Every structure is written in C-alpha cells, then in structure tokens.
C-alpha cells in the first residue's frame, strides 16, 4: 500500500511539474507574441502602437534586438565572399532593425514622458548598449572587411551616396577605436560604459532637481507686477499641487522666466533665479558636481586613448572647425563686441535702478526685469502685449501655412492615433504632389516627466528598403510652452513662437531626406525658413510691408 501511495505521489508531482513547464512555455510565448516590438506595426502609417507598449516590453525587446543584431554582424564578419560594398557596407547599414525600432521609441519617450520604471530600464540597458556598440566597432574581422572595401574605394565606381556612406562607416570604426591595441580597446570599453551611466545620472538628477523646487506664494501682494496669465497659471499649479488658494511658481521655463521678468519683488526674483542656475549644485542627492568631474575626466581619458590631446580636439576633428583654436578665434570675434554691448545694457539698467531710488548694484537676477523696463522706456514695447496675437493654435496653423507657401506641404490632423501622452497631436504631412512625406507628433506643454527645452526626434527615420520602398519618417516636435489657463487658450511668448519656427526647420529637414542608407541621415541639409519666421500673417494678421 505504501509503495502504491509513493507511486501515486510521484505521479502527482510529475503532473504538477509538467503543468508548470507547459504553463511557463505558454506564458513565454504569449509574452513574445504580445510584445508590440516583435510584430509589424499595424497602426495607421505604421506609427509605434504606444497604447499597446508597456514598460515591461522594452527590456525583452532590447535584448532580442541586440541578439538579432549580433547574429547579423556575425554573418557579415564571417562572410567567406570577398568584401564588397553590398555584402559589407550596405549589409552593415541595414542591420539591427529591431534594435533601432525599440531604441527610437524608448529614448524618445524617456525624454518626453519618463517615470521611475523607464529610468530603471535605462540604467539597466545603457551599459548593455555601450557593450553592444563597442563589440561591433572593435570587431577585428568586421573592421578588416570594412577596411578592405575602403582601401579600394577609388576603383569601386560608387555613386555619391555610396561613397559618403563608405567614408562615414570607416570613420566611425576608426573613431570608435578599431585601430587600437587590445589593451587600449579594453580601456575604451570601460570608459564608454562609465560615460553612458554618468549621462543617465546627470539627466535624471537635473530633472529631479528641476521638479523639486517650488516657489510658493501665499501673500497676494508678492504677485506685484506679474501679468494676469502668469498669476492664473501659478494658481492652477498650486491647485494641482494641493495648495488651492496659493500661487506656485516652478523652474519650468513658462513659469520662472515671466517671474524674473515682471515680478517687482527683488528678493523673490533672486530666490527663483538662484534655484534655476544652482540646479544640481546644492550638495544634496541630486548634486551633479561629482558627476561632471567624472564625466570631464573620462572624456579626456577617452580622447587620450584615441590619440587626441583633449576631448574638444577629438570632437572637432570630425567637424568643420577641426581644431579648438579655430573655435576660440571665432568665439573671440563674437565675444569682444558682445561684452561691449552687454556693458552698455547694464549701464542703461543701472541708470533705471538709480532713477527709481534703488540702492543696489544690478545683479544677474535683475537682468530680465530691468531689461524689460528699459525696453519699454526706450521703445514703448512690452512683449506681454504680443501674447494675444500668439494663440497656440493660430501659431501652429500659421507655421504650417508658411510651409505650404514655401514648399507646398499640407498638414492634416489625425484623430484616434496612438499617443505616448494625451496632450500630443498628430498630423499627416503631404508633399506638393499629394504624396505622403511624413507624420509629425507635436507635444507642446511642460510636465514633470519631460526634460526641458525644445527638440525634434525621429520615431522612424526615412530610409529605402532593399526592395526599393521609400519608408517615410515619423517625427516628433517636443516643446515646453505656456499652457492654457482656465478657459483661456495657450498664449505664447515671442520667444516661444520663434522657438517653434526654429525647431520646425529640423522637422522639414527630416521630411525632405531621401536617402538609401540610414547612416547618412545626420549628414543631410537643413531647410531654413529665413525671413518668414516673424511675419505676422502667420497668425492671421496682415503681412507688414518690408
């Protein structure tokens, strides 16, 4: 009986274990199938399916992307055929599709809408990506094939684009350490990995320090001088922070710049100004002094490993200036007249302080405030009076109208599109002939999860597939502009309008790229809007006669 019971018991355990294994296998397969990065995007225009992408999908997609890329690299490096442009340079350029796709989504979302989970993934994946990149650039067999093609470039009869791709590919390997001795390669790998982690730490600290500061005002008299829209935005911020009835000013640009420009409370201007310019310099958990020190020294170490005297020498060697002394010579030409003019402006502002009976010497936190006063006195110009002309929707539509006038582009707003944040808007963009030229995501307003500034990025770059299909780009334009206040629309400052037009330049550059090779994307021309940036007809007013 006991023997029979033991057999039954063993059978039961085996059944349970088998069930667990089957369940795990099913779960693994389900996870793989459900990971959006492992499937062809089916959303309109094949934009990333943001609504389906979970943070849990990123790391497996990165890991699989690197795995697939490694397999492709190995196939190229071990190819027994003689190296040529197609089987080496072009094959290298077309490799790593999955890794490119997940990287584009992850790092763009990290900049525009991060959270603790995404930051943790970035810290885990950064050293892996650094190691992956070094494994490619320091692969001796692969570099030997690249060099073999490069050495015969004069006899290959390449077209302009192919010749440039070959040049840039070879240069990337050389500047990545391919010619170093083995001991130096190992040093470089360690430095690159440390730099990758420090860059993440710097950005994380900066965002955290920016979000941690709040200037809370509970005395209405301390709002003296501030425009109504600025006060309203501060009241809304206070309400969002659980301090209804007070006013909260932050280090987001639409909050702190109007404050230092218009607040009559000098001590408060000083407080928010110093908070802004002392971010990550407060000897707390977000302090970046040690990070910067390590960063600078590691960059110098990397430059020295690669045979350069300094980091600037390394960077400039691949740029038009070529040498640091050329940069300093150019800057000095700007610096001398700029300093002269700055001193004249300070003198004008100091006269204003003295005339008002202010018994103090002008300081940096006074600059915006008194510059505005001098401007109003000299030219009767108050930039706040321009805001009603710069309602965000009008500015956006006006900017698009400029593109229509200049290039024949048309913009159609798309509804029910996948979004990485509810505030985003999406537009289909067609060329003058009616063909699709790209898709643009615009994301206008600041939030705690977004880094500061304004920038353009690609969720998909333009490229041509091996069978000749021209894949159009999906780009994003991310800003930190003034928000709507209450039932009033967003009214932009002149600086914000100019920023929007300037960053649209890079969007059009992305749209008008038409290359076969991905590596050449960063080498294409910029489309400049020149005189159209400031024309008032772009906001619905008559075009001034020039």
Phi, psi and omega in degrees: 000316181297320180296317180297319180297319179297322178295318179297317179299316180295319179298320179298314180298318180297321179296317180297314181298316179299320180297319179296317180298314179298317180297317180297318180298316178297319181296318180297315180295321180297316180299317181296316181295321185278349179288113185300334181288341182270004181233160173293134178296130181250001178292161178307136181062014180055040173286160179301137180279071188307323182293340181262344184277121175257157177302329180293344181278337190294307186298313176301324180290320175300313182298315179292322179298317178293323178298312179296319180296318178300320178297317179294319179296318179297320179296321179291314184293327184262006180301128183279345179288154177301136180296133175220180185298317185289311186279354179237296186289309180293320179298321178295319181295326183271359183278160173079033184299311182297316180297321178297317183295313182290324179296318181299315181290310186299309187286331174291317178294322179300322180286327189259338186202061186277170173203179184299322181295316180294320177298320180294320178296317180300318180292330178281323187271337183303309179295328178295318179291323177297315178296321181295314180296316179295323179298330178280308185291337180256012178284110187295319181295318180294315180295326178299321178290317178300315181294323179298320177290318181298320183294340180249021186300328182293336184257003187272348179055049179279150173282177185301317182292318179295318180297320180292320178298317178299315180300313182291324179294313179299316180298320181298319178293315181296314180288344176270001174102013185298333182269002183285158171289160187302319181296323178289327177298318180294321176298316182297319179302314181295318180296314181300320180293318178294320179297320179298318181288321180294323178298317177298316182296318179301309182296319180296316179296318183296315179295318181295317180293321177300315183286338187281339183270135173217127173267106184262124179245126178242001178248115186300332181295338179285359178266005184306130177093341185283139178295156184301318182293327179290318178296317179298317179296322179293324177294320178294322178296319178298317179298317179296330181269008179078025180234047183303138183098350176247186179227130183240127176247139185241183177267014169288141187306317180294350180259307189281328181292313175300327180296310182288343180277326189239343183294132178275355181268098187300319182295329178282324174300316179299319183297311183285327177297311180294325177298320180293310188273356173251017177303135178064025177224041186238016177054039177240196182292346181255011185292134183250007182300313179294324179297314180296318179300314177296318183299312182298316182291324177291323176297318177298317179299318179296316179299317179297318178302321183273004173093019180248151183287328184211167178295321179296322178297320178296313182293314186288339179300337180254017180229171188298322183294327176072317184227147179304322183297330177291323178293314180298323179296318179293314180298325180295325178296329178276321187298314185299305179292330179294317178296319178300314181292321180299320179295323177295319180293319178298319179298319178297320181290322179295323176299321179295317178300312182295321181296326180276358179084018178283119184266064179204159176271138183302134178241171185298328180283355175267347192301306183301314186298311184279334174297320178294319179296316180296318180300318181292321180291318184281319189239001183052044181240124176237112185299334179296334179288347178277339186305317181301337178280343187249050173296135192306313182298320178294319179297314179301310182293325178293319178297318177296324179296325175299317179295325177295315181294319183282317191236356181080012180288146174235142184242126178238122180290136181253131178259160176058037177266153174299132182234143174274346174206142185300337182282350183290150169240150183232138181228137169275134182240126179244150179281177183300332180273005178089359180277152178294130177249340177166177176234137181236131169263131174242136186223101196270327199254150178288154174201165184297336184269003185244138176288164182282165176101192177218140185199161173247138175222166178251131165273337169207128178273156175292138174200169178245128182288169181300331180266012172094004180283130179271107182271122185275152187282154168242113186243161176232139173244112187247130184227177174223071186262168179300134182275163168297149178239117182061233179265010179266144181287170176289123178247119187272154171280164177301319180298321179292321178297314179298320178299318180298312180297319181297320181283338173295334175308313183289331175296314180294326175301317179295321181293324186267006170291141178209074186240161178273330189248132182296325185298340183271001185304316185284357184257001185278167187288159173262137173268120184254136184273351174048237191288348186281348188300322190254009184287127186290344178295342180291349175243018174095004179262162180299144178288122181293147178280130183257000000 
